Amino acid sequence: IVSGNYFLSTPLYLQSGQLSTCALESLTEIDVLVWDKESALALKQNLPKMYDLELAIMDRLLNWLQDNQIDAICMTAEERYRKMMEVQPEVIQQVPLKYIASLLAIHQDSLSRIRKTLGEK
């Protein structure tokens, strides 16, 4: 779940031309910038800082993936939900619970129990 001023990309497509197997759905209004592989390559060739930007984005992506994998293994569903509340509180307010439960890899009933428990504390 992405919120705020985040950036989404399909790095495999930009590197190899392989189409993404994912589809995106926006629950709010967003700005979308679409470019093909050739345009991305032209940008990198004509603007040297684009290469640095690409490396920074890839570094951020790899760190995000690693953090999420560690969280999935080491944290309980309640801990992951608490973290989401701290890091992305707007997601809790804007995203339907079924999507949040899916992201946490739990059943919607389990998420309801977690929310009830946290509400009682």
Short mmCIF file of N, CA and C in Angstrom, two decimals:
data_model
loop_
_atom_site.label_atom_id
_atom_site.label_comp_id
_atom_site.label_asym_id
_atom_site.label_seq_id
_atom_site.Cartn_x
_atom_site.Cartn_y
_atom_site.Cartn_z
N ILE A 1 0.86 -1.17 0.00
CA ILE A 1 0.00 0.00 0.00
C ILE A 1 0.90 1.22 0.00
N VAL A 2 0.66 2.08 -0.94
CA VAL A 2 1.48 3.27 -1.10
C VAL A 2 0.61 4.48 -0.80
N SER A 3 1.16 5.42 -0.07
CA SER A 3 0.42 6.64 0.24
C SER A 3 1.34 7.84 0.15
N GLY A 4 0.75 9.00 0.20
CA GLY A 4 1.54 10.22 0.22
C GLY A 4 2.29 10.45 -1.08
N ASN A 5 3.49 10.95 -0.95
CA ASN A 5 4.31 11.29 -2.11
C ASN A 5 5.28 10.18 -2.46
N TYR A 6 4.77 8.98 -2.55
CA TYR A 6 5.61 7.84 -2.90
C TYR A 6 5.68 7.70 -4.40
N PHE A 7 6.65 6.92 -4.83
CA PHE A 7 6.92 6.71 -6.24
C PHE A 7 6.83 5.22 -6.52
N LEU A 8 6.07 4.84 -7.52
CA LEU A 8 5.99 3.44 -7.94
C LEU A 8 6.63 3.29 -9.30
N SER A 9 7.26 2.16 -9.50
CA SER A 9 7.90 1.91 -10.77
C SER A 9 7.89 0.41 -11.06
N THR A 10 8.20 0.06 -12.28
CA THR A 10 8.38 -1.33 -12.65
C THR A 10 9.83 -1.51 -13.06
N PRO A 11 10.70 -1.75 -12.08
CA PRO A 11 12.14 -1.80 -12.37
C PRO A 11 12.52 -2.88 -13.38
N LEU A 12 11.84 -4.02 -13.36
CA LEU A 12 12.17 -5.07 -14.34
C LEU A 12 11.93 -4.58 -15.76
N TYR A 13 10.86 -3.82 -15.95
CA TYR A 13 10.57 -3.31 -17.28
C TYR A 13 11.65 -2.32 -17.72
N LEU A 14 12.04 -1.44 -16.82
CA LEU A 14 13.05 -0.44 -17.19
C LEU A 14 14.42 -1.08 -17.42
N GLN A 15 14.69 -2.21 -16.76
CA GLN A 15 15.97 -2.87 -16.94
C GLN A 15 15.98 -3.83 -18.13
N SER A 16 14.91 -4.62 -18.27
CA SER A 16 14.93 -5.69 -19.26
C SER A 16 13.80 -5.64 -20.29
N GLY A 17 12.84 -4.76 -20.06
CA GLY A 17 11.68 -4.71 -20.95
C GLY A 17 10.61 -5.72 -20.59
N GLN A 18 10.82 -6.48 -19.49
CA GLN A 18 9.84 -7.48 -19.05
C GLN A 18 8.63 -6.77 -18.45
N LEU A 19 7.45 -7.09 -18.96
CA LEU A 19 6.22 -6.47 -18.47
C LEU A 19 5.94 -6.90 -17.05
N SER A 20 5.35 -6.01 -16.28
CA SER A 20 5.00 -6.30 -14.90
C SER A 20 3.84 -7.29 -14.84
N THR A 21 3.87 -8.13 -13.83
CA THR A 21 2.77 -9.07 -13.61
C THR A 21 1.75 -8.48 -12.65
N CYS A 22 1.98 -7.25 -12.21
CA CYS A 22 1.10 -6.60 -11.24
C CYS A 22 0.23 -5.55 -11.93
N ALA A 23 -0.90 -5.32 -11.33
CA ALA A 23 -1.78 -4.23 -11.75
C ALA A 23 -1.95 -3.31 -10.55
N LEU A 24 -2.10 -2.05 -10.80
CA LEU A 24 -2.27 -1.07 -9.73
C LEU A 24 -3.70 -0.56 -9.73
N GLU A 25 -4.20 -0.34 -8.55
CA GLU A 25 -5.52 0.25 -8.39
C GLU A 25 -5.39 1.39 -7.40
N SER A 26 -5.88 2.53 -7.76
CA SER A 26 -5.82 3.69 -6.88
C SER A 26 -7.16 3.91 -6.21
N LEU A 27 -7.11 4.13 -4.91
CA LEU A 27 -8.32 4.42 -4.15
C LEU A 27 -8.57 5.93 -4.05
N THR A 28 -7.57 6.71 -4.44
CA THR A 28 -7.68 8.16 -4.42
C THR A 28 -7.15 8.70 -5.74
N GLU A 29 -7.32 10.00 -5.93
CA GLU A 29 -6.83 10.63 -7.14
C GLU A 29 -5.31 10.68 -7.10
N ILE A 30 -4.66 10.34 -8.23
CA ILE A 30 -3.21 10.33 -8.30
C ILE A 30 -2.74 10.95 -9.60
N ASP A 31 -1.47 11.32 -9.64
CA ASP A 31 -0.82 11.74 -10.87
C ASP A 31 -0.01 10.57 -11.38
N VAL A 32 -0.12 10.28 -12.67
CA VAL A 32 0.58 9.15 -13.26
C VAL A 32 1.49 9.66 -14.37
N LEU A 33 2.73 9.22 -14.31
CA LEU A 33 3.71 9.51 -15.35
C LEU A 33 4.06 8.18 -16.01
N VAL A 34 3.85 8.09 -17.30
CA VAL A 34 4.12 6.84 -18.02
C VAL A 34 5.18 7.11 -19.07
N TRP A 35 6.19 6.24 -19.09
CA TRP A 35 7.18 6.32 -20.15
C TRP A 35 7.62 4.93 -20.53
N ASP A 36 8.11 4.79 -21.75
CA ASP A 36 8.58 3.48 -22.19
C ASP A 36 10.07 3.35 -21.91
N LYS A 37 10.59 2.16 -22.14
CA LYS A 37 11.99 1.88 -21.83
C LYS A 37 12.92 2.80 -22.62
N GLU A 38 12.62 3.03 -23.88
CA GLU A 38 13.48 3.89 -24.71
C GLU A 38 13.52 5.32 -24.17
N SER A 39 12.39 5.83 -23.73
CA SER A 39 12.35 7.18 -23.16
C SER A 39 13.16 7.25 -21.87
N ALA A 40 13.06 6.22 -21.05
CA ALA A 40 13.83 6.19 -19.81
C ALA A 40 15.32 6.15 -20.11
N LEU A 41 15.72 5.37 -21.11
CA LEU A 41 17.14 5.32 -21.49
C LEU A 41 17.60 6.67 -22.02
N ALA A 42 16.78 7.33 -22.83
CA ALA A 42 17.13 8.64 -23.36
C ALA A 42 17.31 9.66 -22.23
N LEU A 43 16.44 9.60 -21.23
CA LEU A 43 16.57 10.50 -20.08
C LEU A 43 17.90 10.28 -19.38
N LYS A 44 18.26 9.02 -19.16
CA LYS A 44 19.53 8.72 -18.47
C LYS A 44 20.73 9.18 -19.29
N GLN A 45 20.63 9.07 -20.61
CA GLN A 45 21.75 9.49 -21.46
C GLN A 45 21.88 11.00 -21.51
N ASN A 46 20.77 11.71 -21.51
CA ASN A 46 20.80 13.17 -21.65
C ASN A 46 20.88 13.92 -20.33
N LEU A 47 20.49 13.28 -19.26
CA LEU A 47 20.54 13.89 -17.93
C LEU A 47 21.33 12.97 -17.00
N PRO A 48 22.61 13.25 -16.81
CA PRO A 48 23.45 12.37 -16.00
C PRO A 48 22.90 12.11 -14.59
N LYS A 49 22.20 13.05 -14.02
CA LYS A 49 21.66 12.88 -12.67
C LYS A 49 20.54 11.83 -12.63
N MET A 50 19.96 11.51 -13.78
CA MET A 50 18.91 10.49 -13.82
C MET A 50 19.45 9.12 -13.42
N TYR A 51 20.70 8.84 -13.77
CA TYR A 51 21.31 7.57 -13.38
C TYR A 51 21.41 7.50 -11.86
N ASP A 52 21.86 8.61 -11.24
CA ASP A 52 21.94 8.66 -9.78
C ASP A 52 20.56 8.49 -9.14
N LEU A 53 19.56 9.12 -9.75
CA LEU A 53 18.19 8.99 -9.24
C LEU A 53 17.71 7.54 -9.34
N GLU A 54 18.01 6.90 -10.46
CA GLU A 54 17.62 5.50 -10.63
C GLU A 54 18.27 4.62 -9.56
N LEU A 55 19.55 4.84 -9.30
CA LEU A 55 20.24 4.06 -8.26
C LEU A 55 19.62 4.31 -6.89
N ALA A 56 19.29 5.55 -6.60
CA ALA A 56 18.67 5.88 -5.31
C ALA A 56 17.31 5.20 -5.18
N ILE A 57 16.53 5.20 -6.24
CA ILE A 57 15.21 4.55 -6.22
C ILE A 57 15.37 3.04 -6.04
N MET A 58 16.30 2.44 -6.76
CA MET A 58 16.53 1.00 -6.62
C MET A 58 17.00 0.65 -5.22
N ASP A 59 17.87 1.47 -4.64
CA ASP A 59 18.34 1.24 -3.28
C ASP A 59 17.17 1.31 -2.30
N ARG A 60 16.33 2.30 -2.48
CA ARG A 60 15.16 2.44 -1.60
C ARG A 60 14.21 1.25 -1.75
N LEU A 61 14.02 0.79 -2.98
CA LEU A 61 13.16 -0.36 -3.23
C LEU A 61 13.71 -1.62 -2.55
N LEU A 62 15.01 -1.87 -2.70
CA LEU A 62 15.60 -3.06 -2.09
C LEU A 62 15.51 -3.00 -0.57
N ASN A 63 15.75 -1.83 0.01
CA ASN A 63 15.61 -1.69 1.46
C ASN A 63 14.17 -1.93 1.91
N TRP A 64 13.21 -1.40 1.16
CA TRP A 64 11.79 -1.59 1.48
C TRP A 64 11.42 -3.07 1.43
N LEU A 65 11.88 -3.76 0.37
CA LEU A 65 11.59 -5.19 0.25
C LEU A 65 12.19 -5.98 1.41
N GLN A 66 13.43 -5.67 1.74
CA GLN A 66 14.08 -6.37 2.84
C GLN A 66 13.37 -6.11 4.16
N ASP A 67 13.03 -4.87 4.42
CA ASP A 67 12.32 -4.53 5.67
C ASP A 67 10.99 -5.27 5.75
N ASN A 68 10.25 -5.32 4.65
CA ASN A 68 8.96 -6.01 4.65
C ASN A 68 9.11 -7.51 4.86
N GLN A 69 10.14 -8.10 4.28
CA GLN A 69 10.37 -9.53 4.48
C GLN A 69 10.73 -9.82 5.93
N ILE A 70 11.58 -9.00 6.51
CA ILE A 70 11.95 -9.18 7.91
C ILE A 70 10.74 -9.00 8.81
N ASP A 71 9.94 -7.97 8.54
CA ASP A 71 8.72 -7.74 9.33
C ASP A 71 7.78 -8.93 9.25
N ALA A 72 7.61 -9.49 8.05
CA ALA A 72 6.69 -10.62 7.86
C ALA A 72 7.15 -11.84 8.65
N ILE A 73 8.44 -12.01 8.79
CA ILE A 73 8.98 -13.17 9.50
C ILE A 73 9.05 -12.94 11.01
N CYS A 74 9.45 -11.75 11.41
CA CYS A 74 9.78 -11.49 12.81
C CYS A 74 8.67 -10.84 13.63
N MET A 75 7.70 -10.24 12.98
CA MET A 75 6.67 -9.51 13.71
C MET A 75 5.33 -10.25 13.64
N THR A 76 4.55 -10.10 14.69
CA THR A 76 3.19 -10.63 14.68
C THR A 76 2.32 -9.72 13.82
N ALA A 77 1.14 -10.20 13.48
CA ALA A 77 0.21 -9.37 12.71
C ALA A 77 -0.13 -8.10 13.47
N GLU A 78 -0.30 -8.21 14.79
CA GLU A 78 -0.60 -7.01 15.58
C GLU A 78 0.56 -6.02 15.53
N GLU A 79 1.79 -6.51 15.61
CA GLU A 79 2.95 -5.62 15.53
C GLU A 79 3.04 -4.95 14.17
N ARG A 80 2.75 -5.70 13.11
CA ARG A 80 2.78 -5.12 11.76
C ARG A 80 1.69 -4.06 11.62
N TYR A 81 0.52 -4.32 12.20
CA TYR A 81 -0.57 -3.35 12.14
C TYR A 81 -0.19 -2.09 12.92
N ARG A 82 0.40 -2.27 14.10
CA ARG A 82 0.85 -1.10 14.89
C ARG A 82 1.87 -0.28 14.10
N LYS A 83 2.78 -0.97 13.44
CA LYS A 83 3.79 -0.27 12.64
C LYS A 83 3.11 0.53 11.52
N MET A 84 2.12 -0.09 10.88
CA MET A 84 1.40 0.62 9.83
C MET A 84 0.71 1.86 10.41
N MET A 85 0.15 1.73 11.60
CA MET A 85 -0.51 2.87 12.24
C MET A 85 0.48 4.00 12.50
N GLU A 86 1.72 3.65 12.84
CA GLU A 86 2.74 4.66 13.13
C GLU A 86 3.31 5.27 11.86
N VAL A 87 3.61 4.42 10.88
CA VAL A 87 4.31 4.88 9.68
C VAL A 87 3.36 5.46 8.63
N GLN A 88 2.18 4.84 8.49
CA GLN A 88 1.23 5.28 7.46
C GLN A 88 -0.18 5.38 8.05
N PRO A 89 -0.40 6.28 8.98
CA PRO A 89 -1.74 6.37 9.59
C PRO A 89 -2.84 6.69 8.59
N GLU A 90 -2.50 7.39 7.52
CA GLU A 90 -3.50 7.74 6.52
C GLU A 90 -4.03 6.49 5.81
N VAL A 91 -3.22 5.45 5.73
CA VAL A 91 -3.67 4.20 5.10
C VAL A 91 -4.80 3.60 5.91
N ILE A 92 -4.66 3.60 7.23
CA ILE A 92 -5.69 3.05 8.10
C ILE A 92 -7.01 3.78 7.89
N GLN A 93 -6.94 5.08 7.61
CA GLN A 93 -8.14 5.89 7.46
C GLN A 93 -8.75 5.79 6.06
N GLN A 94 -7.94 5.53 5.04
CA GLN A 94 -8.41 5.63 3.66
C GLN A 94 -8.63 4.29 2.96
N VAL A 95 -7.98 3.24 3.43
CA VAL A 95 -7.99 1.97 2.72
C VAL A 95 -8.97 1.00 3.38
N PRO A 96 -9.82 0.34 2.59
CA PRO A 96 -10.74 -0.64 3.17
C PRO A 96 -9.99 -1.73 3.93
N LEU A 97 -10.61 -2.19 5.01
CA LEU A 97 -9.97 -3.16 5.89
C LEU A 97 -9.60 -4.46 5.18
N LYS A 98 -10.36 -4.85 4.18
CA LYS A 98 -10.04 -6.10 3.48
C LYS A 98 -8.68 -6.01 2.80
N TYR A 99 -8.30 -4.82 2.32
CA TYR A 99 -6.99 -4.66 1.69
C TYR A 99 -5.88 -4.63 2.74
N ILE A 100 -6.15 -4.00 3.86
CA ILE A 100 -5.16 -3.97 4.94
C ILE A 100 -4.92 -5.38 5.45
N ALA A 101 -5.99 -6.14 5.65
CA ALA A 101 -5.86 -7.53 6.11
C ALA A 101 -5.04 -8.34 5.10
N SER A 102 -5.31 -8.15 3.83
CA SER A 102 -4.57 -8.86 2.80
C SER A 102 -3.09 -8.51 2.86
N LEU A 103 -2.78 -7.24 3.00
CA LEU A 103 -1.39 -6.82 3.09
C LEU A 103 -0.70 -7.43 4.31
N LEU A 104 -1.42 -7.54 5.41
CA LEU A 104 -0.86 -8.13 6.63
C LEU A 104 -0.85 -9.66 6.57
N ALA A 105 -1.41 -10.22 5.51
CA ALA A 105 -1.50 -11.67 5.32
C ALA A 105 -2.30 -12.34 6.42
N ILE A 106 -3.41 -11.70 6.79
CA ILE A 106 -4.30 -12.26 7.79
C ILE A 106 -5.74 -12.16 7.29
N HIS A 107 -6.61 -12.90 7.94
CA HIS A 107 -8.04 -12.86 7.60
C HIS A 107 -8.63 -11.56 8.15
N GLN A 108 -9.65 -11.08 7.52
CA GLN A 108 -10.30 -9.84 7.93
C GLN A 108 -10.84 -9.94 9.36
N ASP A 109 -11.30 -11.12 9.77
CA ASP A 109 -11.77 -11.31 11.15
C ASP A 109 -10.63 -11.12 12.15
N SER A 110 -9.43 -11.60 11.78
CA SER A 110 -8.27 -11.43 12.66
C SER A 110 -7.92 -9.95 12.81
N LEU A 111 -8.01 -9.22 11.72
CA LEU A 111 -7.74 -7.79 11.78
C LEU A 111 -8.76 -7.10 12.67
N SER A 112 -10.01 -7.50 12.58
CA SER A 112 -11.04 -6.92 13.44
C SER A 112 -10.73 -7.17 14.91
N ARG A 113 -10.26 -8.38 15.23
CA ARG A 113 -9.88 -8.69 16.63
C ARG A 113 -8.71 -7.82 17.08
N ILE A 114 -7.73 -7.66 16.21
CA ILE A 114 -6.57 -6.82 16.54
C ILE A 114 -7.02 -5.39 16.81
N ARG A 115 -7.87 -4.87 15.94
CA ARG A 115 -8.35 -3.50 16.10
C ARG A 115 -9.15 -3.35 17.39
N LYS A 116 -9.95 -4.35 17.72
CA LYS A 116 -10.73 -4.32 18.95
C LYS A 116 -9.81 -4.34 20.16
N THR A 117 -8.79 -5.20 20.13
CA THR A 117 -7.83 -5.29 21.23
C THR A 117 -7.11 -3.95 21.42
N LEU A 118 -6.67 -3.36 20.34
CA LEU A 118 -5.95 -2.08 20.44
C LEU A 118 -6.87 -0.97 20.91
N GLY A 119 -8.13 -1.04 20.55
CA GLY A 119 -9.10 -0.04 21.00
C GLY A 119 -9.38 -0.12 22.48
N GLU A 120 -9.20 -1.30 23.05
CA GLU A 120 -9.46 -1.50 24.47
C GLU A 120 -8.29 -1.08 25.34
N LYS A 121 -7.11 -0.94 24.72
CA LYS A 121 -5.91 -0.59 25.51
C LYS A 121 -5.86 0.88 25.81
#
